Every structure is written in structure tokens, then in C-alpha cells.
Coordinates of C-alpha atoms in Angstrom, one line a residue:
Chain A
M1 CA -40.3 -0.7 36.8
K2 CA -42.1 -0.4 33.4
K3 CA -41.1 -1.9 30.4
Q4 CA -39.5 0.8 29.1
D5 CA -37.4 1.1 31.6
S6 CA -36.0 -2.1 31.8
Y7 CA -35.5 -2.1 28.8
F8 CA -33.1 1.3 28.9
V9 CA -31.4 -0.1 32.0
I10 CA -30.5 -3.0 29.5
T11 CA -29.5 -1.7 27.1
L12 CA -27.3 1.1 29.2
I13 CA -25.6 -2.1 30.6
L14 CA -24.9 -4.2 27.4
L15 CA -23.8 -0.8 26.3
L16 CA -20.9 0.1 29.1
G17 CA -20.5 -4.0 29.1
T18 CA -19.1 -4.4 25.6
G19 CA -17.3 -1.1 26.2
L20 CA -15.9 -3.1 28.8
L21 CA -14.9 -5.4 27.2
V22 CA -12.6 -4.0 23.9
K23 CA -11.3 -1.8 25.9
R24 CA -9.6 -5.2 28.0
I25 CA -9.3 -6.4 23.7
E26 CA -7.4 -4.1 22.7
A27 CA -4.8 -4.4 26.1
G28 CA -3.7 -7.4 24.1
V29 CA -0.4 -9.9 26.0
P30 CA 3.0 -9.3 23.2
V31 CA 4.4 -12.7 22.0
E32 CA 8.6 -13.4 21.6
L33 CA 9.8 -14.8 18.8
K34 CA 11.2 -17.3 20.7
K35 CA 14.5 -16.4 18.2
P36 CA 15.2 -13.1 17.7
L37 CA 14.8 -12.8 12.8
E38 CA 17.8 -11.8 13.2
S39 CA 19.3 -15.1 13.8
L40 CA 18.7 -17.2 11.3
P41 CA 21.6 -18.1 9.0
L42 CA 22.8 -16.2 6.4
E43 CA 24.0 -19.6 4.3
H44 CA 21.4 -21.5 2.4
G45 CA 21.9 -23.7 0.2
S46 CA 24.1 -22.5 -2.8
L47 CA 22.7 -19.1 -1.6
Y48 CA 24.3 -16.2 1.3
G49 CA 22.2 -13.7 1.9
R50 CA 22.7 -10.4 3.1
E51 CA 20.8 -7.5 4.9
A52 CA 18.7 -5.9 2.8
F53 CA 17.2 -2.1 4.2
D54 CA 16.6 -0.9 1.1
M55 CA 14.1 -2.9 0.6
E56 CA 12.7 -1.3 3.8
K57 CA 11.5 1.7 1.3
N58 CA 9.4 -0.8 -1.2
Y59 CA 7.5 -2.4 1.8
E60 CA 6.4 -0.6 4.6
A61 CA 6.1 -2.1 7.4
P62 CA 7.4 0.5 10.0
S63 CA 5.2 -1.2 13.1
A64 CA 6.4 -4.7 13.3
D65 CA 8.2 -5.5 15.8
S66 CA 10.7 -7.8 14.4
S67 CA 11.9 -7.2 10.8
L68 CA 14.1 -9.2 8.7
Y69 CA 15.0 -7.6 5.1
R70 CA 18.1 -9.7 2.8
T71 CA 18.9 -10.8 -0.8
Y72 CA 20.4 -14.3 -0.7
A73 CA 22.2 -15.0 -3.6
E74 CA 23.8 -17.8 -5.4
S75 CA 27.5 -17.0 -7.1
G76 CA 27.9 -16.6 -10.9
I77 CA 23.9 -16.6 -11.2
P78 CA 22.7 -12.7 -11.0
Q79 CA 19.1 -13.7 -10.3
S80 CA 18.7 -13.1 -6.1
V81 CA 15.9 -13.9 -4.0
Q82 CA 14.8 -10.9 -2.2
V83 CA 13.4 -12.2 1.1
Y84 CA 11.3 -10.5 3.8
V85 CA 10.4 -10.9 7.4
G86 CA 8.7 -9.6 9.8
Y87 CA 7.0 -10.3 13.1
W88 CA 4.1 -8.2 15.8
E89 CA 4.2 -9.2 19.0
E90 CA 0.0 -7.7 19.5
Q91 CA -1.5 -6.1 16.8
N92 CA -3.7 -3.1 17.9
K93 CA -5.3 -0.3 15.6
K94 CA -2.2 1.9 15.5
K95 CA 0.4 -1.3 14.2
K96 CA -1.1 -4.3 12.4
I97 CA 0.3 -6.8 8.9
K98 CA 0.0 -4.8 6.5
L99 CA -1.3 -7.1 2.7
P100 CA 2.4 -7.7 1.2
R101 CA 0.6 -7.6 -2.0
Y102 CA 2.5 -3.6 -2.9
V103 CA 3.8 -3.0 -5.6
F104 CA 6.2 0.0 -7.3
D105 CA 5.5 3.5 -8.7
G106 CA 4.1 2.8 -11.9
W107 CA 4.1 -0.7 -12.4
G108 CA 1.3 -2.9 -11.8
Y109 CA 0.4 -6.6 -11.0
Y110 CA -1.6 -9.8 -11.2
R111 CA -2.3 -13.4 -12.2
M112 CA -2.8 -13.5 -7.8
R113 CA -2.8 -17.3 -7.6
E114 CA -3.0 -20.0 -4.7
K115 CA 0.5 -22.0 -4.6
R116 CA 0.2 -25.1 -2.9
I117 CA 4.3 -25.8 -1.8
A118 CA 6.4 -29.5 -0.6
S119 CA 8.6 -28.5 2.3
P120 CA 10.1 -32.1 3.6
E121 CA 9.8 -31.2 7.0
W122 CA 5.8 -29.7 6.9
G123 CA 4.0 -31.2 4.5
E124 CA 2.3 -29.1 2.7
V125 CA 2.3 -24.8 2.6
T126 CA -0.1 -22.5 0.9
F127 CA 1.9 -19.8 -0.3
N128 CA 0.3 -16.8 -2.8
E129 CA 1.5 -16.3 -5.9
F130 CA 1.5 -13.1 -8.1
L131 CA 3.3 -11.7 -10.9
N132 CA 4.7 -7.3 -11.3
E133 CA 5.3 -6.2 -14.0
S134 CA 6.6 -2.5 -15.6
G135 CA 6.8 -3.5 -19.1
K136 CA 9.8 -5.9 -19.7
R137 CA 10.9 -6.5 -16.1
R138 CA 8.8 -8.9 -14.0
E139 CA 9.2 -9.5 -11.0
L140 CA 8.0 -12.8 -9.2
V141 CA 6.3 -12.3 -5.5
Y142 CA 4.9 -15.3 -2.4
Y143 CA 3.5 -14.4 0.5
S144 CA 2.2 -16.1 3.8
F145 CA 1.5 -15.4 7.2
I146 CA 1.6 -17.6 9.9
V147 CA 0.0 -17.5 13.4
N148 CA 0.3 -20.4 15.8
G149 CA 3.0 -22.2 13.8
S150 CA 0.3 -23.1 10.6
V151 CA 1.5 -21.1 7.3
L152 CA -2.3 -18.1 6.8
N153 CA -2.1 -17.5 2.9
N154 CA -5.1 -16.0 3.1
E155 CA -5.9 -12.9 5.2
Y156 CA -9.3 -13.7 6.1
M157 CA -8.7 -16.4 8.4
L158 CA -5.5 -14.7 8.5
R159 CA -8.1 -11.5 10.7
L160 CA -10.5 -14.6 12.4
T161 CA -7.7 -16.4 13.3
N162 CA -6.3 -13.2 15.2
M163 CA -10.0 -12.4 16.9
W164 CA -10.0 -16.5 18.0
N165 CA -6.5 -16.1 19.5
A166 CA -7.8 -12.4 20.9
M167 CA -10.6 -13.3 23.1
L168 CA -9.7 -16.8 24.3
H169 CA -5.9 -16.2 24.5
R170 CA -6.1 -11.8 25.1
R171 CA -3.1 -12.5 22.3
N172 CA -2.9 -12.1 18.3
N173 CA 0.3 -12.0 16.8
A174 CA 1.4 -12.9 13.3
A175 CA 4.4 -13.0 11.0
V176 CA 4.6 -12.3 7.5
I177 CA 7.2 -13.8 4.5
R178 CA 7.4 -13.1 1.7
I179 CA 10.0 -13.1 -1.1
S180 CA 10.1 -12.6 -4.1
S181 CA 12.7 -12.0 -7.2
F182 CA 13.4 -9.9 -10.5
L183 CA 12.8 -12.2 -14.1
A184 CA 15.9 -13.1 -16.1
D185 CA 14.8 -10.8 -19.4
D186 CA 15.2 -14.5 -21.2
E187 CA 13.1 -16.1 -18.1
T188 CA 9.8 -17.8 -18.0
V189 CA 7.5 -17.5 -14.7
E190 CA 7.6 -20.8 -14.5
Q191 CA 11.3 -21.6 -14.5
A192 CA 11.4 -18.4 -11.9
E193 CA 8.8 -20.2 -10.3
N194 CA 10.7 -23.6 -9.8
R195 CA 13.7 -21.2 -7.8
L196 CA 11.9 -19.6 -5.8
E197 CA 9.4 -22.8 -4.5
G198 CA 12.5 -24.0 -4.0
F199 CA 13.7 -21.6 -1.7
L200 CA 10.3 -21.1 -0.2
S201 CA 10.6 -25.5 0.8
S202 CA 14.3 -25.6 2.0
F203 CA 13.5 -22.1 4.0
T204 CA 10.2 -22.1 5.5
P205 CA 10.4 -24.7 7.7
V206 CA 14.3 -22.5 9.2
L207 CA 11.7 -20.1 10.2
M208 CA 9.5 -21.3 11.0
H209 CA 11.4 -23.3 13.8
H210 CA 12.3 -19.2 15.2
M211 CA 9.0 -18.7 15.3
D212 CA 6.1 -19.2 18.2
G213 CA 3.9 -21.8 18.7
Chain B
M1 CA -56.8 23.2 27.9
R2 CA -54.3 22.0 29.7
D3 CA -54.9 19.0 28.4
A4 CA -55.7 20.0 25.0
A5 CA -51.8 21.8 24.8
V6 CA -50.9 18.2 26.6
N7 CA -52.3 16.3 23.8
D8 CA -50.6 18.7 20.5
K9 CA -47.8 17.1 21.5
S10 CA -47.1 14.3 18.9
D11 CA -45.4 10.6 20.9
I12 CA -42.4 11.2 19.1
E13 CA -41.8 14.4 20.9
R14 CA -43.6 13.4 24.5
A15 CA -40.6 10.6 24.6
F16 CA -37.5 13.1 23.9
E17 CA -39.5 15.1 27.3
F18 CA -37.1 14.4 30.4
P19 CA -37.6 11.8 31.6
G20 CA -36.6 10.5 27.7
A21 CA -34.9 13.1 27.3
L22 CA -31.8 12.3 30.2
K23 CA -32.6 8.0 29.1
A24 CA -32.0 9.4 25.5
G25 CA -29.2 11.7 26.7
I26 CA -27.7 8.8 29.0
L27 CA -27.9 6.3 26.5
L28 CA -26.0 8.7 23.9
A29 CA -23.7 9.2 26.5
A30 CA -22.7 5.5 26.2
L31 CA -22.6 5.8 22.6
L32 CA -19.8 8.4 22.6
F33 CA -17.9 7.0 24.8
L34 CA -17.4 3.7 22.9
Y35 CA -17.8 5.4 18.8
F36 CA -15.5 8.3 19.7
P37 CA -12.2 7.3 19.2
S38 CA -13.2 5.1 15.8
F39 CA -15.3 8.3 14.5
A40 CA -12.9 10.3 15.7
D41 CA -10.3 8.6 13.3
M42 CA -12.6 8.7 10.5
V43 CA -13.3 12.2 10.6
G44 CA -8.9 12.5 9.9
T45 CA -8.8 10.0 6.9
W46 CA -12.3 12.5 5.3
R47 CA -10.2 15.3 5.7
N48 CA -7.1 13.2 4.0
S49 CA -7.9 11.8 1.7
E50 CA -9.3 13.3 -1.2
A51 CA -11.4 10.8 -2.3
Y52 CA -13.2 10.1 1.1
S53 CA -13.5 14.4 1.3
H54 CA -17.2 13.2 0.5
G55 CA -17.6 12.2 3.9
F56 CA -18.4 15.2 5.4
L57 CA -21.2 16.2 3.7
I58 CA -23.0 12.3 4.4
P59 CA -24.2 13.3 7.6
F60 CA -25.6 16.5 7.1
V61 CA -27.6 14.6 4.1
S62 CA -28.6 12.3 6.4
A63 CA -30.1 14.4 8.9
F64 CA -31.6 16.9 6.4
L65 CA -33.1 13.8 5.0
V66 CA -35.1 13.9 8.9
W67 CA -35.6 16.5 8.9
R68 CA -37.8 16.1 5.2
K69 CA -39.5 14.6 7.4
R70 CA -40.6 15.6 10.9
K71 CA -44.8 16.1 9.7
S72 CA -45.1 12.8 9.2
L73 CA -43.0 11.7 12.5
Q74 CA -44.7 13.8 14.6
S75 CA -48.0 12.2 13.7
L76 CA -46.1 8.3 13.9
S77 CA -47.1 7.4 17.4
T78 CA -44.2 5.1 19.5
E79 CA -43.8 2.0 20.9
T80 CA -41.9 0.1 23.2
Y81 CA -40.3 -3.3 20.6
S82 CA -38.5 -6.2 21.7
R83 CA -37.6 -7.2 19.3
G84 CA -35.2 -4.3 18.7
F85 CA -32.8 -6.7 20.6
F86 CA -32.2 -9.4 17.9
M87 CA -30.8 -5.8 15.6
F88 CA -29.3 -4.4 18.7
L89 CA -26.9 -7.3 19.9
A90 CA -26.3 -7.4 16.8
G91 CA -24.3 -5.0 16.5
L92 CA -22.7 -5.7 19.4
V93 CA -21.3 -8.1 18.7
L94 CA -20.3 -6.4 14.8
L95 CA -18.6 -3.9 17.3
L96 CA -16.6 -6.3 19.2
A97 CA -15.7 -8.5 16.8
G98 CA -14.2 -5.6 14.5
S99 CA -12.3 -4.8 17.4
L100 CA -10.7 -7.9 17.7
A101 CA -10.0 -8.2 13.7
F102 CA -9.3 -3.9 14.5
D103 CA -10.9 -3.1 11.8
P104 CA -12.5 -0.4 11.5
F105 CA -14.8 -1.0 9.2
T106 CA -17.3 -3.2 10.7
F107 CA -16.3 -1.4 14.1
R108 CA -18.4 1.7 12.3
I109 CA -20.8 -0.6 10.6
S110 CA -21.7 -1.5 14.1
F111 CA -23.0 1.6 15.1
L112 CA -25.6 1.2 12.1
L113 CA -26.4 -1.8 13.4
V114 CA -26.4 -0.7 16.8
L115 CA -28.3 2.3 16.5
S116 CA -30.7 1.0 14.9
G117 CA -31.4 -2.1 17.1
L118 CA -31.8 2.0 19.8
L119 CA -34.6 3.8 17.4
L120 CA -36.9 0.3 16.9
I121 CA -36.4 -0.4 20.7
F122 CA -37.4 3.1 22.0
L123 CA -39.3 4.2 19.0
G124 CA -40.4 1.6 17.2
R125 CA -41.6 0.0 14.1
E126 CA -43.2 2.9 12.7
I127 CA -40.9 5.9 13.4
F128 CA -37.7 3.2 12.3
R129 CA -39.6 2.5 9.2
E130 CA -39.0 6.2 8.4
L131 CA -35.6 7.4 9.8
A132 CA -34.4 3.7 8.0
F133 CA -33.7 5.3 4.9
P134 CA -31.3 8.7 6.4
I135 CA -30.1 6.1 9.7
G136 CA -28.7 3.4 5.9
Y137 CA -27.7 5.8 3.8
L138 CA -24.9 7.1 6.7
F139 CA -23.6 3.8 5.6
F140 CA -21.0 5.9 2.7
M141 CA -19.7 8.0 4.9
I142 CA -17.3 4.8 6.8
P143 CA -14.7 4.2 4.4
L144 CA -13.8 0.6 3.3
P145 CA -11.6 -2.0 3.7
Y146 CA -8.7 -1.8 2.8
I147 CA -8.4 -5.7 2.0
F148 CA -11.6 -4.4 0.1
M149 CA -10.5 -2.0 -1.6
K150 CA -7.3 -3.1 -3.6
S151 CA -9.0 -6.9 -4.5
M152 CA -10.9 -4.6 -6.5
A153 CA -8.3 -1.7 -7.7
V154 CA -6.1 -4.5 -8.9
G155 CA -9.3 -6.6 -11.1
M156 CA -10.6 -3.7 -12.0
K157 CA -7.4 -1.8 -13.5
L158 CA -6.5 -5.6 -15.2
T159 CA -10.3 -4.8 -16.8
Y160 CA -10.1 -1.7 -18.2
A161 CA -6.7 -2.3 -19.6
K162 CA -8.1 -5.0 -21.4
L163 CA -10.9 -3.1 -22.8
T164 CA -9.2 0.3 -22.9
Y165 CA -6.1 -1.7 -25.7
L166 CA -9.9 -3.5 -27.2
A167 CA -10.5 0.6 -28.0
V168 CA -7.9 1.2 -28.9
S169 CA -7.0 -1.0 -31.6
A170 CA -10.0 -1.4 -33.0
A171 CA -10.3 2.8 -33.5
G172 CA -6.8 2.0 -35.6
V173 CA -3.5 2.9 -32.6
P174 CA -1.0 0.4 -32.6
I175 CA -1.0 -0.3 -29.3
L176 CA 0.6 -3.1 -27.1
M177 CA -0.9 -5.2 -23.7
E178 CA 0.8 -6.3 -21.1
G179 CA -0.8 -7.0 -17.2
V180 CA -1.7 -3.5 -16.7
C181 CA 1.1 -1.8 -18.5
L182 CA 0.0 -0.1 -22.5
E183 CA 2.4 0.3 -25.6
L184 CA 2.6 2.9 -27.6
P185 CA 5.1 4.7 -30.0
N186 CA 5.8 7.4 -27.6
A187 CA 3.8 6.5 -25.0
S188 CA 4.1 3.3 -21.8
L189 CA 1.6 4.0 -19.6
V190 CA 0.1 1.5 -16.5
V191 CA -3.8 1.7 -15.1
G192 CA -2.6 2.5 -11.6
D193 CA -5.2 2.1 -8.6
Y194 CA -5.6 6.0 -9.7
C195 CA -7.3 4.7 -12.9
T196 CA -9.6 2.8 -11.7
G197 CA -12.4 4.6 -10.8
V198 CA -13.2 3.1 -7.9
L199 CA -13.2 6.1 -5.0
S200 CA -15.3 8.3 -7.5
I201 CA -17.6 5.0 -8.5
V202 CA -17.8 4.6 -4.0
A203 CA -19.1 9.0 -4.9
I204 CA -21.2 8.5 -7.5
T205 CA -23.0 5.8 -5.9
A206 CA -24.0 7.7 -2.3
I207 CA -25.3 10.4 -5.1
S208 CA -27.1 8.1 -6.7
T209 CA -28.6 6.1 -3.7
L210 CA -30.0 9.6 -3.0
Y211 CA -31.2 10.6 -5.7
A212 CA -32.5 7.5 -6.4
Y213 CA -34.6 8.1 -3.1
L214 CA -35.7 11.7 -3.8
S215 CA -36.6 10.9 -7.8
Q216 CA -37.8 7.8 -7.6
R217 CA -42.0 6.3 -6.1
T218 CA -41.0 3.0 -5.5
L219 CA -37.6 -0.1 -4.5
A220 CA -37.6 -1.0 -7.8
G221 CA -37.3 1.8 -9.5
M222 CA -34.3 2.8 -6.5
A223 CA -33.1 -0.2 -7.2
L224 CA -32.7 0.2 -10.6
L225 CA -31.6 3.2 -10.5
V226 CA -28.5 3.4 -8.5
I227 CA -27.6 -0.4 -9.9
L228 CA -27.1 1.3 -13.0
A229 CA -25.4 4.2 -11.8
V230 CA -22.7 1.8 -11.2
P231 CA -21.6 0.2 -14.4
L232 CA -22.6 4.1 -15.8
A233 CA -19.2 5.1 -13.5
M234 CA -16.7 3.0 -15.1
L235 CA -17.9 3.4 -18.0
G236 CA -17.0 7.1 -17.4
N237 CA -14.2 6.2 -16.9
M238 CA -13.6 4.1 -19.4
L239 CA -14.6 6.9 -21.1
R240 CA -11.2 9.0 -19.0
L241 CA -9.1 6.2 -20.3
V242 CA -9.2 5.2 -23.4
S243 CA -8.9 9.6 -24.3
T244 CA -6.0 9.7 -22.1
V245 CA -4.9 6.8 -24.7
W246 CA -6.4 8.1 -27.4
L247 CA -4.5 11.6 -26.4
T248 CA -1.7 10.6 -25.5
Y249 CA -1.3 8.6 -28.9
I250 CA -2.0 12.1 -30.7
Y251 CA 0.1 14.5 -28.0
G252 CA 2.9 12.7 -26.8
P253 CA 3.7 11.9 -23.2
R254 CA 3.0 16.1 -21.6
V255 CA -0.7 15.0 -22.2
L256 CA -0.2 13.3 -19.0
D257 CA 1.4 16.1 -16.6
S258 CA -0.9 18.5 -18.5
A259 CA -4.4 20.4 -16.6
I260 CA -6.1 17.3 -19.3
H261 CA -4.9 14.9 -17.7
K262 CA -5.3 16.8 -14.0
Y263 CA -8.4 17.6 -14.4
H264 CA -10.1 14.7 -16.5
G265 CA -11.1 12.8 -13.7
L266 CA -13.3 16.2 -12.6
L267 CA -14.4 16.8 -16.3
N268 CA -15.2 12.3 -16.6
F269 CA -17.5 12.9 -12.8
L270 CA -19.9 16.5 -14.1
I271 CA -20.6 14.0 -17.5
T272 CA -21.1 11.2 -15.4
M273 CA -23.9 13.2 -13.3
A274 CA -26.0 14.4 -16.8
F275 CA -25.5 11.0 -17.8
L276 CA -27.4 10.0 -13.6
I277 CA -29.9 13.0 -14.6
L278 CA -31.0 11.6 -17.8
L279 CA -31.4 7.7 -16.4
A280 CA -33.6 8.4 -13.7
K281 CA -35.8 10.6 -16.2
G282 CA -35.2 7.3 -17.8
V283 CA -36.4 5.4 -15.2
S284 CA -38.3 6.9 -13.7
V285 CA -40.9 5.6 -16.2
I286 CA -40.8 2.9 -15.6
D287 CA -41.1 3.7 -11.8
S288 CA -44.4 5.7 -12.4
K289 CA -45.9 2.1 -14.3
L290 CA -44.4 0.7 -11.1
A291 CA -47.0 3.0 -8.5
K292 CA -49.9 2.7 -11.1
E293 CA -50.2 -1.3 -11.0
V294 CA -49.1 -1.4 -7.5
P295 CA -50.9 1.8 -5.7
G296 CA -49.8 3.3 -2.3

């Protein structure tokens, strides 16, 4: 066989083999939650939660297999905490985790940074923090991702972990958690940070018990 | 006579005669099997997104660049180059990575490497060298990743807001800045994602790359023009933002709903193109000097 003919056969086999592997990857295995997100307790410390369906309009994540939109508030304190949790049993071209770093129309965001939050049960977890603002209106947001029972704040690590799991275990399930709160006019960002980080510190372990892994 | 007729054909023409054409057709079919769904989605993006509508032109530009080289391609000899497998395999690895990550950008970029690898393997280095730019130019038809665009937009919004604030306040306009919000006495403005001109920078880079390739003689000259085009585009966008704020201060928020604001971006793009042509003339002077110092 001439060299060129043998190269032709090799390249054809590699192309077709890769194509079949791609098809296999695309047919992954969905992984269900340990417990449904709706069973997350409505009472959390001194806060009481209610379903907040109006939040769905802001966060376009219709591709999640399970979603939770809630507002947790404490009586006498106007500033509530908005919680969004989305879980994907499997991801593919048509449905995958979208960055929860959205803004409202006409708003801008900045102050993007990492925050380590101490959690009694889980040690330290890292979230991304940013401030949404429009004029005097401000919203402080924290978000992170959950894969294999770990909290990852870096979207590239999320993708790499999903790729690794897809290759080895044919699964790429993952979740995103986004919490936010509007600041009072006289509230400093540091005060809002303490408020939200206190919430996250106790809420994250509860949430993790609902996740797989 | 028959020998003369056979000898009239170039290596590349002979490569694509039967059974070469059949093999090329089979490989093309395999590539279509792999890439057609993703490229069909990409065409959908071109159609639905104003910012990526230039994607329709890129394959034609690339084909035109290949056509321009037809005489030089016919004079080159083909070879079977086994080291082309490195590029080919790298492309397949990227293809797998793009599939695993459901990242269409990586998946589509892999096409350029796979195609380049196949050309190297079956047509050889000389012909690949001639086709490298036309193939590489196809990069500009591929929509950039959403994460990358979003991150760029965030950084640029803050930078533009700050620079616009400095420029406008230096001109004596009373203005306050809070993050990406600019407060005038008569209006509040927000530097949004669209205002950053990230996507017009992509288009301008594509145009400047082509212009550099066609107008400059040395690689250094081409690189210089492309590198300078990006800050030029950003400067053009800055002028757009400053003039929008200035006009809003003078005439009020109705400017934002007017035709001025609507077509401001297009006018700015055309002005940037004009500056690009002037810049290219300047770079050509340097390029000519470089070409003289390094003959051939």
C-alpha cells in the first residue's frame, strides 16, 4: 500500500472514530438529585422563605431540570435574600449551565471578586461576589457551582470537571447557586456582605445534602 | 503529445484527479459528518445576531484569497508529509474537548486544525504555506465564546465609563460616575454591553487583518497594523461614547431615542475604517523599509 493510501485509511478511521466517540459523549447519563429542591426548608434560622416565581423573569435558565426560586426574609427587616438554585441532571448542546452573572436592563455590574466563606460543616467554600448597580440602587450577588459534592466558583474548572466526568463516568450533572440582596440606601456593602455571607455559611451545607455525590 | 498533456498538469491538479478526488470526497464527507450540525448552528448565529452577520462574508473572502493564489499553487509540488498528523491529531483532541465541554467555539476551532492537518498530510508544506492565511482567516467566522465576551464586556464597560467620565468632566460638563452609571444633570446614562463595541472590535480586527495581508509586504508590517487596529477601534468607540454623553447634556435624553444614537455606531465604524486606511499607509512606510532590509 502506498504511503498516501495508508495515511488516507488512518485519517478516515480517526475521523470516523472521533465522530462515534462524540456521539457517545452526547448520549450521557442523567443523574437525579438526592432530594428535590422544593424540600429545602422554608425556615432558615430567623428567616422565612417563600417561592418567588417573579424571579424567573430575571434569570433565564429554562434548561435546568430542577429550579428553585425563593425569597428569604426576616420580620422587621426589609432586605430579603433572593435564592436561585438550578440543577442539571445532564448537560448537552441545548441545555447547559448558564453563568448567573446577569444584570437587569440598564444596570451594570462590577467589583467581581472571590470570597471565601466559612461553613461549619463544609469548611471553607468559595463564591464569586459582584455588585449590580443602577444609580443609587444596588444589589449584591454571590454565586458558585456545585459538582460531585464540591463547590467550585471558577466556570473554567466547572467545564473541566464536567469534561472529566463525561469522559470517565458519562455524566456531567452540575448545579448553580445564586443568592442576592438589594442594599438599603444607608447600608454599606460590607454590611450587606456580612448579611449574605452569614446566610450562605448556614444554607450551603443544607443545600449540599440535596445534591448528589 | 500525451506525455506533454500529462506534464501540462500541475501537481495539485494531478492530486485531485481520480482516485485522489474520490479520497478527497470521502474525507470531506467524514468532515461533514463531524462538523455539519455545529456549522449549521453557526450559520443560524450569523443570521440571528447582527453582531456576527459578517460571518457570511468570511468563507467567501477565504475562497477569494485561495483563488488569488491559483497560479502560485499550480507551480508548487505536492508531498506526503507525515508530521501533518501532529496538527491533525491536535485538531481531533480539540474536537473532543469541545464536545465534552459543549463548547461550540472550541469545537469549531478544531475544524481549522483538522483541515490544516489534512492539507499538510496530503498536499505538503509548500502548498499548506500558501493556504495558511486563507484557512486561518476562517477564524473570524466563528462566534467568540459567551464567557469570554461577557468578561471582556465587563472590564471594558468600567474602563469606558471611567474614560468617558474623565473626558467629559475635563470639558467642563457636570457629571458624576458610579460604577458604569454616568449621571448628568438632565439624564442618567449606563454604559451597557452594547456600548463597549466588543463585537465591532471583532469585525474591525477581521477587516484590518485582511487589509494588512493585502497591503503589507512583511509579516512584521501585517502584525503591526493588526495590533494597532484594536486600540484604534477602542478609540473610535470612546469618541462615540463621549459624543453621546455630550449630545445628551446639550439636547437632553431624547438624543438616546433619536436617529443620531441609532446610527452613531455605524458612523463611528465608517470613521474608524477611514482611520484604519490612513494607519495602513503609515505602516506601509515602515513595512517598505523592513522589506528592503530583509530582501525576499
